[in-house]
Coordinates of C-alpha atoms and ligand atoms in Angstrom, one line a residue:
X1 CA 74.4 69.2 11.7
X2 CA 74.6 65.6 13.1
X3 CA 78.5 66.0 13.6
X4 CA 78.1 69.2 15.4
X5 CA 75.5 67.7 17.9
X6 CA 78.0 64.9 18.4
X7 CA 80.9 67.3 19.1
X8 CA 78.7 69.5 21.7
X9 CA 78.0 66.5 23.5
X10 CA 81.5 65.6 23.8
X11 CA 82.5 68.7 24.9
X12 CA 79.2 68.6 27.7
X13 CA 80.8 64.7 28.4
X14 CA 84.3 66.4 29.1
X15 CA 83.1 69.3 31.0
X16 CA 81.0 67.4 33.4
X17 CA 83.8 64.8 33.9
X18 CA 86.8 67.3 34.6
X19 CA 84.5 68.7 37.1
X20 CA 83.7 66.0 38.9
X21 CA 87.3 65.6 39.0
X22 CA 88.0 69.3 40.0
X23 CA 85.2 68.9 42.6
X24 CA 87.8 66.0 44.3
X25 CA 90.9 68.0 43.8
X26 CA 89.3 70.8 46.2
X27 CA 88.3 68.5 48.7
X28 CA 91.8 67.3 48.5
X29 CA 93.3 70.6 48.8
X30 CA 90.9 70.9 51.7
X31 CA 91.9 68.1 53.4
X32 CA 95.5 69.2 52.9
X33 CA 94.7 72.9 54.8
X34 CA 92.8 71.0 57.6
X35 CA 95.9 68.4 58.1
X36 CA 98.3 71.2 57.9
X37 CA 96.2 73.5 60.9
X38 CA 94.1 71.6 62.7
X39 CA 93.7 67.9 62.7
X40 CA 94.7 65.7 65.9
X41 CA 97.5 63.7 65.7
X42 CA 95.5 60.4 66.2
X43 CA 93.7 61.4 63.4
X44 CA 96.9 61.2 60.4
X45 CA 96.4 57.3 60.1
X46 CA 93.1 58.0 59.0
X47 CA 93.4 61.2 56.9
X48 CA 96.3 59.2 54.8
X49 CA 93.6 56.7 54.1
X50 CA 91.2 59.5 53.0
X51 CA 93.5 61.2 51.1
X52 CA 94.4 57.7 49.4
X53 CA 91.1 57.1 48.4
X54 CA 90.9 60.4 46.3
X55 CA 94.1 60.2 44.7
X56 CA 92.8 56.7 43.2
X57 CA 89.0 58.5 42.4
X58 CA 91.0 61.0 40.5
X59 CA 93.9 58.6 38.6
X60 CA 90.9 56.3 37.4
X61 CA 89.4 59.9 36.1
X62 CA 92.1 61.4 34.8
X63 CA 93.2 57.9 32.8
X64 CA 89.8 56.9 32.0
X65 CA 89.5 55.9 28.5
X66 CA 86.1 57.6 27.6
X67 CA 87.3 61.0 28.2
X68 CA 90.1 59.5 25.9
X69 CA 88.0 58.8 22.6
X70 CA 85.8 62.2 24.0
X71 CA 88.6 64.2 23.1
X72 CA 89.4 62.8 20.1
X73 CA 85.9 63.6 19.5
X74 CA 85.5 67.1 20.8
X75 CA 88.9 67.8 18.2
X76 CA 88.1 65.5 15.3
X77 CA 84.7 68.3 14.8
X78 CA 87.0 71.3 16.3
X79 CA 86.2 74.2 18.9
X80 CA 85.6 76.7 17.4
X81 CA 87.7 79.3 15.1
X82 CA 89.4 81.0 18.0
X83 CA 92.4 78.4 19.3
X84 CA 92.2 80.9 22.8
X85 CA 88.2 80.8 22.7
X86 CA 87.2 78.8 26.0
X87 CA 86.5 75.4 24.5
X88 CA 89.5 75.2 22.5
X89 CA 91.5 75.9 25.4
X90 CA 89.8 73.6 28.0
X91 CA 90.1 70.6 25.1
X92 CA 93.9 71.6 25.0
X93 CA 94.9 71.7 28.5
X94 CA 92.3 68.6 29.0
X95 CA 94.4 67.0 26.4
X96 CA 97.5 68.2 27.9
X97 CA 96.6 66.5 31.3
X98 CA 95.4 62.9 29.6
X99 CA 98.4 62.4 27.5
X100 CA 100.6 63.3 31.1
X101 CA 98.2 60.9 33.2
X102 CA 98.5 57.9 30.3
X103 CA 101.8 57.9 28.8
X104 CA 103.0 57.0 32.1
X105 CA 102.4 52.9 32.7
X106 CA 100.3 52.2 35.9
X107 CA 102.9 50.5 37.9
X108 CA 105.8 53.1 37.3
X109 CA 102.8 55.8 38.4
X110 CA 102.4 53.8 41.8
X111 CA 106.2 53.5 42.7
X112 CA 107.0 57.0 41.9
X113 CA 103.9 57.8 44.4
X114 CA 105.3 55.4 46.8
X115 CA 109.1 56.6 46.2
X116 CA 108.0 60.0 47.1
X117 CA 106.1 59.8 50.2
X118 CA 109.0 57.2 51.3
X119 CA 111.1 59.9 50.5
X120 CA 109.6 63.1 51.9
X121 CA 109.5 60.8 55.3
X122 CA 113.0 60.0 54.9
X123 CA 114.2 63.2 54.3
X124 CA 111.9 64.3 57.8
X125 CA 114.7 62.1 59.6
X126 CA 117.2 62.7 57.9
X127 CA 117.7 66.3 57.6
X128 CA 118.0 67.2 61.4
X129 CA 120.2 64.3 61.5
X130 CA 122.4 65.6 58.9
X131 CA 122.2 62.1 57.3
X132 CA 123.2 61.9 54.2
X133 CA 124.1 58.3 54.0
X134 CA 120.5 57.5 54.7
X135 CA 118.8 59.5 52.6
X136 CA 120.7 58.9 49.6
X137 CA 118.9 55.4 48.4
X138 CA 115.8 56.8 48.9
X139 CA 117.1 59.4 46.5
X140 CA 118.5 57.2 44.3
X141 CA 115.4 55.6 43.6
X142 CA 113.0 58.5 42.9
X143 CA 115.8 60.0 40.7
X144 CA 115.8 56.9 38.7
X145 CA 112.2 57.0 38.3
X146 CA 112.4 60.2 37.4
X147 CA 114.5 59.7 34.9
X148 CA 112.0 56.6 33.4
X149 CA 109.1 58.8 33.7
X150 CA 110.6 61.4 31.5
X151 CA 111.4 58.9 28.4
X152 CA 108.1 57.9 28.5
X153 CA 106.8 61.5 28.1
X154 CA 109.2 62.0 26.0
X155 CA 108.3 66.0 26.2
X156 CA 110.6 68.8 25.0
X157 CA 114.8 68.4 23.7
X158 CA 115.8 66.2 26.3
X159 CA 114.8 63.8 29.8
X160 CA 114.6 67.1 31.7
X161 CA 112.5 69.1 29.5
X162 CA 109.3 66.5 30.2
X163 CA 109.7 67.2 34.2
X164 CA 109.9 70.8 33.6
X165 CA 106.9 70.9 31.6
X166 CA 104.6 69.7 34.6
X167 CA 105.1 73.2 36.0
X168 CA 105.9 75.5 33.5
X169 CA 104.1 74.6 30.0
X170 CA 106.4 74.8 27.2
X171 CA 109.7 75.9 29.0
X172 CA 113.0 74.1 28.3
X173 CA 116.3 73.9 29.5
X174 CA 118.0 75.6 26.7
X175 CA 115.9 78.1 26.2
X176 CA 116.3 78.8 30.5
X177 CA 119.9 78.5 30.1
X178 CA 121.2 81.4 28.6
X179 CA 118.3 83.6 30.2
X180 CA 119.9 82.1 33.8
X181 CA 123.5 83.0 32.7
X182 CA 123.2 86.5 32.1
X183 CA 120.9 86.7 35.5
X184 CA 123.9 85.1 37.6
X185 CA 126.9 87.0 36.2
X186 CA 124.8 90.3 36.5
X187 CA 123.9 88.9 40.1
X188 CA 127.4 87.9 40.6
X189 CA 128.7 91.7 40.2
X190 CA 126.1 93.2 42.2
X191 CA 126.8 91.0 45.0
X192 CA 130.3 92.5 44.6
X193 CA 129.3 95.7 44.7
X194 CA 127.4 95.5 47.9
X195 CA 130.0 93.6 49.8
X196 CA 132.5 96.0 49.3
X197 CA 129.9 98.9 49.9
X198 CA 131.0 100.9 53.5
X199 CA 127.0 101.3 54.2
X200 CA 125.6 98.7 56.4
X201 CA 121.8 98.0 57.4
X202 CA 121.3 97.8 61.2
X203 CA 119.2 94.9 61.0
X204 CA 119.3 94.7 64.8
X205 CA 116.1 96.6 64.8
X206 CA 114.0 93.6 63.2
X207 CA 115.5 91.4 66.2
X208 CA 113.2 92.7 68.9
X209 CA 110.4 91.8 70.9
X210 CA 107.0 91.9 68.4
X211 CA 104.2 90.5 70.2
X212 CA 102.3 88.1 67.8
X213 CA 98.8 89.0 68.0
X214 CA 100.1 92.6 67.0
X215 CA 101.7 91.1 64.1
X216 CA 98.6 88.6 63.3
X217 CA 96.6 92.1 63.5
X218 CA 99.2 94.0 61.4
X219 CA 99.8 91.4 58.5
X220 CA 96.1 90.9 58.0
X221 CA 95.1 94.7 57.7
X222 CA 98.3 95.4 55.5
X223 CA 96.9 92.4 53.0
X224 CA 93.0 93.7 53.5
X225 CA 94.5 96.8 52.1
X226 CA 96.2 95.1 49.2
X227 CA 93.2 93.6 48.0
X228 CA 92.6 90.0 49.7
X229 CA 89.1 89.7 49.9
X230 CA 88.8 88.2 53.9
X231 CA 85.2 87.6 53.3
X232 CA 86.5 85.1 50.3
X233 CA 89.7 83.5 52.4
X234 CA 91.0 82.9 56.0
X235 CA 94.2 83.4 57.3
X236 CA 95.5 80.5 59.9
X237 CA 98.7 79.5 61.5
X238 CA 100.8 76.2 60.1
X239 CA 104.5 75.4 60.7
X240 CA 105.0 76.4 56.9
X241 CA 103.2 79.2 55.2
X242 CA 101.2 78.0 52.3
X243 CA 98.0 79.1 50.3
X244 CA 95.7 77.4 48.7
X245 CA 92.6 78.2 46.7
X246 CA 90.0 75.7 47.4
X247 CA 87.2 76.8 45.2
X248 CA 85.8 80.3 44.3
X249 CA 85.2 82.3 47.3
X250 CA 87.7 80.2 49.6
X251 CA 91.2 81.0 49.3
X252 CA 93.1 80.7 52.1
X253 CA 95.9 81.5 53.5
X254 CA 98.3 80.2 56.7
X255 CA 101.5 81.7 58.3
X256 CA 103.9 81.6 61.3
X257 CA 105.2 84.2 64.0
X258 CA 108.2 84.1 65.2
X259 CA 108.0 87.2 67.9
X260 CA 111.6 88.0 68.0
X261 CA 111.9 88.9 64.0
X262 CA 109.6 90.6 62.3
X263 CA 110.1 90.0 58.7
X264 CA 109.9 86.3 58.6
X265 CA 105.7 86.1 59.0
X266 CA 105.3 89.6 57.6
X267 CA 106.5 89.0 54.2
X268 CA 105.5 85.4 54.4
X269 CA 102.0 87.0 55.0
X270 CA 102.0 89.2 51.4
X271 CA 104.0 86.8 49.7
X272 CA 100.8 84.2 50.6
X273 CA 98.9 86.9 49.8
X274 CA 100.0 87.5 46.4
X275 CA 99.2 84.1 45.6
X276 CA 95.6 84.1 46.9
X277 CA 95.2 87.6 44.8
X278 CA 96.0 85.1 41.8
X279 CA 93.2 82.7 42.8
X280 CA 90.7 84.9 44.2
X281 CA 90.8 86.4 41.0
X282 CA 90.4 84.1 38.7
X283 CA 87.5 83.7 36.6
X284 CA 84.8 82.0 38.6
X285 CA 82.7 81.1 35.9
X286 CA 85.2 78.9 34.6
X287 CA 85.7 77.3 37.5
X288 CA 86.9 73.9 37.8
X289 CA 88.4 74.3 34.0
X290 CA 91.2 74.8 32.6
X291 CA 90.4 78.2 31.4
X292 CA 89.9 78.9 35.3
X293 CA 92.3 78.1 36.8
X294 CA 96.0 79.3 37.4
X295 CA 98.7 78.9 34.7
X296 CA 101.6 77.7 35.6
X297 CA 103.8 77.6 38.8
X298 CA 106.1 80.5 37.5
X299 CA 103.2 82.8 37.2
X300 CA 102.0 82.0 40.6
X301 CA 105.5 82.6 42.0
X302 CA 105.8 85.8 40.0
X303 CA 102.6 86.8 41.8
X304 CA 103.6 86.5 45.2
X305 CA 107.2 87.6 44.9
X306 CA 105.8 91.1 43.1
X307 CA 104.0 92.0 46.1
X308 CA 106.6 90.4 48.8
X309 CA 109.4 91.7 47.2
X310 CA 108.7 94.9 44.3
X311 CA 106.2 96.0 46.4
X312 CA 106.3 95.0 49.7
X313 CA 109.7 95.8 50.6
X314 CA 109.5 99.3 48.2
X315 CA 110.1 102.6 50.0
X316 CA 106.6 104.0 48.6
X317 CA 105.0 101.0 50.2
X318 CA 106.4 101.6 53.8
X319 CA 105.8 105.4 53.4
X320 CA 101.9 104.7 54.0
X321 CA 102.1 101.8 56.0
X322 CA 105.2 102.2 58.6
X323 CA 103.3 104.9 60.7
X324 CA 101.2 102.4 61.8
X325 CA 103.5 99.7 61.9
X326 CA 105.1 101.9 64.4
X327 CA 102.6 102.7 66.5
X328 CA 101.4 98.8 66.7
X329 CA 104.9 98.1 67.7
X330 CA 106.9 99.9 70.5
X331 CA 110.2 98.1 69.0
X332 CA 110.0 100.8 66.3
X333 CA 109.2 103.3 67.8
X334 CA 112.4 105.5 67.6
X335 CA 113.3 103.8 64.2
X336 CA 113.3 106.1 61.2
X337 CA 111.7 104.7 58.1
X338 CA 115.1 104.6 56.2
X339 CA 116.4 102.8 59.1
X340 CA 113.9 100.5 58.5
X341 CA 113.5 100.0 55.0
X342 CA 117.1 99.8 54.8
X343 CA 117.4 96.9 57.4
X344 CA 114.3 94.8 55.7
X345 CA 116.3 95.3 52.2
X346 CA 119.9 93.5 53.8
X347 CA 121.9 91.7 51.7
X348 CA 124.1 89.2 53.0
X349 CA 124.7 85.6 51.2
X350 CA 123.7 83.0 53.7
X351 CA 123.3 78.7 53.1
X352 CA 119.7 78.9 53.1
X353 CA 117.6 79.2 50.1
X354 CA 114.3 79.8 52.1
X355 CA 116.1 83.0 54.1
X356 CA 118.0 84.4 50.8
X357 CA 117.1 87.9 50.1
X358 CA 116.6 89.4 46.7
X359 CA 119.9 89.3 45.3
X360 CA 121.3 86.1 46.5
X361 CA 117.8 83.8 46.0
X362 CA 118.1 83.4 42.4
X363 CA 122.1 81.7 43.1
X364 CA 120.7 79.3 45.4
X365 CA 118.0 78.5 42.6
X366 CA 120.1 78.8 39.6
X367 CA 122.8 76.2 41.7
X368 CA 119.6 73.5 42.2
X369 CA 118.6 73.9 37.9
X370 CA 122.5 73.0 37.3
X371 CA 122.5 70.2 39.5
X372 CA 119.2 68.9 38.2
X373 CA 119.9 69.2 34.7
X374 CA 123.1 67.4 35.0
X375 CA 121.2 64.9 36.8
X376 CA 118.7 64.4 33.8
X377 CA 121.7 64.2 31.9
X378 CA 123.1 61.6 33.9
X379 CA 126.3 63.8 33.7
X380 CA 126.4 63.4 37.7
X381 CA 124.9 60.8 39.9
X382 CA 123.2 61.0 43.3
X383 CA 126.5 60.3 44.9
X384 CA 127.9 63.3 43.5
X385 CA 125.6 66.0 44.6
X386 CA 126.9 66.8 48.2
X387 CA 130.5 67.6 47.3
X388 CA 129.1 69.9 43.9
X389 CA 126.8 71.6 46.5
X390 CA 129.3 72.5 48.5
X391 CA 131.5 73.3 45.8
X392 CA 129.0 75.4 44.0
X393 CA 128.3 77.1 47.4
X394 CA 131.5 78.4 48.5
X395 CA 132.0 79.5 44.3
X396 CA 129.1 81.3 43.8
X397 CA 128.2 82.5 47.7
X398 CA 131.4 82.3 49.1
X399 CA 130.3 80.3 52.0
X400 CA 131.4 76.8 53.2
X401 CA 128.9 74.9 54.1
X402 CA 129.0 73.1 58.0
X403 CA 126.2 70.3 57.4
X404 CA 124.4 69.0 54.9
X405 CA 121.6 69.7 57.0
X406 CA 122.5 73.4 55.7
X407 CA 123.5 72.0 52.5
X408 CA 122.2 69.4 50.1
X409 CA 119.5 68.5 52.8
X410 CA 117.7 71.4 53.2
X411 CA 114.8 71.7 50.7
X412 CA 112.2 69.4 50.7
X413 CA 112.0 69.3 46.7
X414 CA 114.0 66.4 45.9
X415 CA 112.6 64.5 48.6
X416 CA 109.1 63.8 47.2
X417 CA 110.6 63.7 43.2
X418 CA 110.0 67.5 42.8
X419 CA 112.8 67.9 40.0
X420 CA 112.1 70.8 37.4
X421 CA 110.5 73.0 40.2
X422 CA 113.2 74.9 41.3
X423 CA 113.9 77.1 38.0
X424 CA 110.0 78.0 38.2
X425 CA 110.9 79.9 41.2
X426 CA 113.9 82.5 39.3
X427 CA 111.4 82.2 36.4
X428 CA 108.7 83.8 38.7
X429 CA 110.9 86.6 40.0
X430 CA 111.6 87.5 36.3
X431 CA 108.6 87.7 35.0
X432 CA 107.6 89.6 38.0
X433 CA 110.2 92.8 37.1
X434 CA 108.3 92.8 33.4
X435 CA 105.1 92.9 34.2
X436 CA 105.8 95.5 37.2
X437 CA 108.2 97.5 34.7
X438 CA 105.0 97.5 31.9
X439 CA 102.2 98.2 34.7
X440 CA 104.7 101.3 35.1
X441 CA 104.0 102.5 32.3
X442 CA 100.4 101.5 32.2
X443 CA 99.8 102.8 35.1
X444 CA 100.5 106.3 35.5
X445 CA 102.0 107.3 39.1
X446 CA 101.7 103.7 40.1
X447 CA 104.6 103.8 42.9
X448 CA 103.2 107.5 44.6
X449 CA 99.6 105.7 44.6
X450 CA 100.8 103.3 46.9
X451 CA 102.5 105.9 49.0
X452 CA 99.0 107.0 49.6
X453 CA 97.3 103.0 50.3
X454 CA 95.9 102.9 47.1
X455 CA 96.8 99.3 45.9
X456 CA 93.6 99.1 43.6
X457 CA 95.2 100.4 40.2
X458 CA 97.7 98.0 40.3
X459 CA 95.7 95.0 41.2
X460 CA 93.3 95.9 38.9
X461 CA 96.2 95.7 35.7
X462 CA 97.4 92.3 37.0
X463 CA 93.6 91.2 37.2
X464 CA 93.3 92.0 33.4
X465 CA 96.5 90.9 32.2
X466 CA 97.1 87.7 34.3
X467 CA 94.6 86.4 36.6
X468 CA 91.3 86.7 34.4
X469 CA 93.3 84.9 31.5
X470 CA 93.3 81.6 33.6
X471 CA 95.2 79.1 31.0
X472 CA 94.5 80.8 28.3
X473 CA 97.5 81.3 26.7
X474 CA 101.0 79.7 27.4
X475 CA 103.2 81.4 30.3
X476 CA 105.9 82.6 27.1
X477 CA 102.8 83.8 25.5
X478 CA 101.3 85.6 28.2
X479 CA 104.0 87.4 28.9
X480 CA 104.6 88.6 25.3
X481 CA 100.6 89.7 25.2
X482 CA 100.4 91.4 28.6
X483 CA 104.8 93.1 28.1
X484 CA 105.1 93.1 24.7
X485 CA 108.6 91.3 25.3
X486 CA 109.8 88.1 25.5
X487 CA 111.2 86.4 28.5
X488 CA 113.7 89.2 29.6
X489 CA 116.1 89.2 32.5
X490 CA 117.5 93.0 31.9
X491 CA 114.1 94.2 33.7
X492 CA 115.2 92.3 37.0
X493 CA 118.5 93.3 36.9
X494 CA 117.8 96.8 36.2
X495 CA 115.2 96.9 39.4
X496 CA 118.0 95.2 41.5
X497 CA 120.8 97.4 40.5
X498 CA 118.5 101.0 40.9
X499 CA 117.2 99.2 44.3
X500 CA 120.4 98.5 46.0
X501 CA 122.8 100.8 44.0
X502 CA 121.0 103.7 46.1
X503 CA 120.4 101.4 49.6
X504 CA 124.1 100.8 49.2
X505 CA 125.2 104.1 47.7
X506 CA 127.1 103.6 44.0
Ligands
ZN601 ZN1 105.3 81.1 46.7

């Protein structure tokens, strides 16, 4: 009886201390939003010094050594008999988070911050420079520290497997590895396939004059439609697209026009979206717990990718919404919705990553993972990485590579320490194709429902099977409870090879 008492109030302790510290993560993330839309430019000095102030109010919580010998508490007496019941998950992922926040020693915590913003500001320079030379210490450092930070963890197989983990629980290299070669050769063939097709999109009809409150007025009734609860979010403008869920009922979203292209803030618009269905429905009762919040940064991505991508750029999709899209803009006015569709599904490798369409993205991403790993490995060095991306390049995209501006320069990633992120984003797109393939089949008639605007049906299966689960389960897990399969690249290829065998006619 006594124990149990003592176990409770742990677990009271733990709750009311992770929410205090989720409380300062929100204002963070607002503070983020606001810097990103509308603060002055007299005001970053100050805003920096804001934002340092939280970041040391939530260190000292997350490393505080009460919350330490609290846990140990809350699991010494157990939570419960279900290990997915919402105490035993919260302990775990609490857990998860103090043994990342202490195993790493306070002064190698503070240079890594320091590396990266040194970094990210470096790279700001550097990139439109094309300055390599300059960049590269700054690299060298955070890759260094990088490399230190992962022995201490000491997570996973191997150095890499610890960075990984931040963003995607429980994956490792080797288990991505093989997964990743079977997607590229598949990828590989397809992209051969298509370049030697005799069709052609005429993607001129995207270049023309869209004026932007039409596409401001367009994007946000297209999402509306989709589900994004505007009385719950916002949708602004910022130099580059983001969302963010700041607490329940405040999930918002930004974007950016460019008037003489119209996919670029379109999809951006629903692939936002897609992230801020996620959030918005996540289980607000549980918020500021683990069991509330999102799971991992491959589930996010396969979020917002299924609706940019499997959905948004479907025929079915454009079958309800183009009439409207061409009455809103003259430009497409004489285009016929094959024209269309076709031209918003072209495939053409290009250098950038943050341009690729659907069948060249995973290259660019699958070329970062190599370069990372080997990295981790210490199989390459810093010093190495501009001649292998351009090597890699011109093997696996054909394409030479003018700059390093369009090369080894052009994500921001690396810049601010990000390693392990990259693979999170092919992991998304994968786990996308096997949950859409399964709502399929759930969901009778899914893809003539949204011919006729009705988005509910499907919203409402990823609701059940990934949003309300918060962190329930792992991301490998999840998927096997919500697919029945285990991680599975054959669903992704298949959707790629139906899509663009009959765009591109074989
Ligand atoms: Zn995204």
């Amino acid at each position: 009886m006594e124990k149990e008492k003592t176990s409770r109030s742990a677990y009271e302790w733990l709750l009311n201390h992770y929410r205090t510290a989720a409380h300062l993560e929100s204002i963070k993330s607002l503070l983020h939003w606001d810097q990103s839309t509308f603060l002055p430019e007299e005001g970053h000095p100050y805003r920096a010094e804001q934002l340092g102030t939280l970041a040391k109010l939530l260190h000292d919580l997350r490393t505080d050594p009460v919350a330490g010998e609290k846990l140990a508490e809350a699991e010494s007496t157990g939570t419960g008999e279900d290990p997915y019941g919402v105490e035993a998950v919260n302990v775990r992922e609490w857990r998860r988070s103090y043994d990342r926040a202490t195993k790493i020693p306070v002064r190698l915590a503070v240079e890594l911050a320091r590396a990266a913003s040194a970094g990210e500001l470096a790279w700001e320079k550097a990139k439109p420079a094309n300055d390599w030379n300059g960049f590269r210490p700054y690299l060298e450092r955070i890759v260094a520290l990088r490399r230190e930070e992962a022995e201490c963890l000491g997570i996973g197989h191997e150095p890499y497997d610890a960075l990984l983990d931040e963003y995607e629980p429980g994956e490792t290299a080797q288990a991505i590895e093989p997964v990743f070669a079977r997607l590229r050769e598949a990828l590989s063939s397809l992209l051969d396939r298509i370049g030697n097709s005799p069709r052609k999109p005429q993607t001129g009809v995207l270049h023309r004059h869209f004026p932007r409150s039409a596409q401001m007025l367009f994007g946000t009734e297209v999402i509306s439609r989709l589900g994004y609860r505007r009385q719950a979010g916002h949708i602004g403008v910022s130099a580059h697209p983001f969302s963010v869920g700041i607490a329940p009922g405040d999930t918002r979203i930004t974007t950016r026009i460019d008037e003489t292209f119209f996919p670029a803030a379109f999809f951006s618009t629903v692939h936002e979206a897609g992230h801020a269905l996620y959030e918005q429905g996540l289980p607000a009762a549980h918020w500021g717990t683990p069991r509330g919040q999102s799971l991992s940064h491959g589930m996010h991505e396969s979020q917002s990718r299924l609706w940019e991508n499997i959905v948004g750029r479907s025929l079915s999709f454009w079958e309800h919404f183009y009439p409207a899209a061409a009455e809103r803009f003259t430009a497409l006015q004489n285009v016929p919705l094959e024209t269309f569709h076709f031209a918003i599904n072209a495939v053409r490798p290009s250098l950038v990553r943050a341009e690729a369409d659907e069948v060249t993205y995973n290259l660019h991403v699958m070329m970062r993972f190599e370069l990372e790993i080997a990295l981790l490995r210490k199989e390459i060095e810093v010093a190495d990485l501009p001649g292998l991306w351009n090597e890699k390049t011109k093997e696996t995209l054909g394409l030479t590579v003018p700059d390093h501006t369009l090369g080894v320069l052009q994500d921001v990633h690396w810049s601010s320490g990000s390693f392990g992120y990259f693979p999170t984003y092919t992991l998304g797109n994968i786990y996308a194709a096997q949950f859409y393939n399964r709502a399929k089949e759930d969901v009778p008639g899914l893809e003539s429902l949204f011919a006729r605007g009705e988005f509910g049906p499907f919203l409402g299966w990823l609701r059940e099977k990934i949003h309300a689960q918060g962190k329930r389960y792992s991301p490998r897990r999840l998927l096997r409870r919500a697919t029945s399969e285990d991680l599975n690249p054959d669903h992704l290829i298949r959707y790629l090879n139906e899509k663009f065998g009959s765009l591109y006619g074989f």
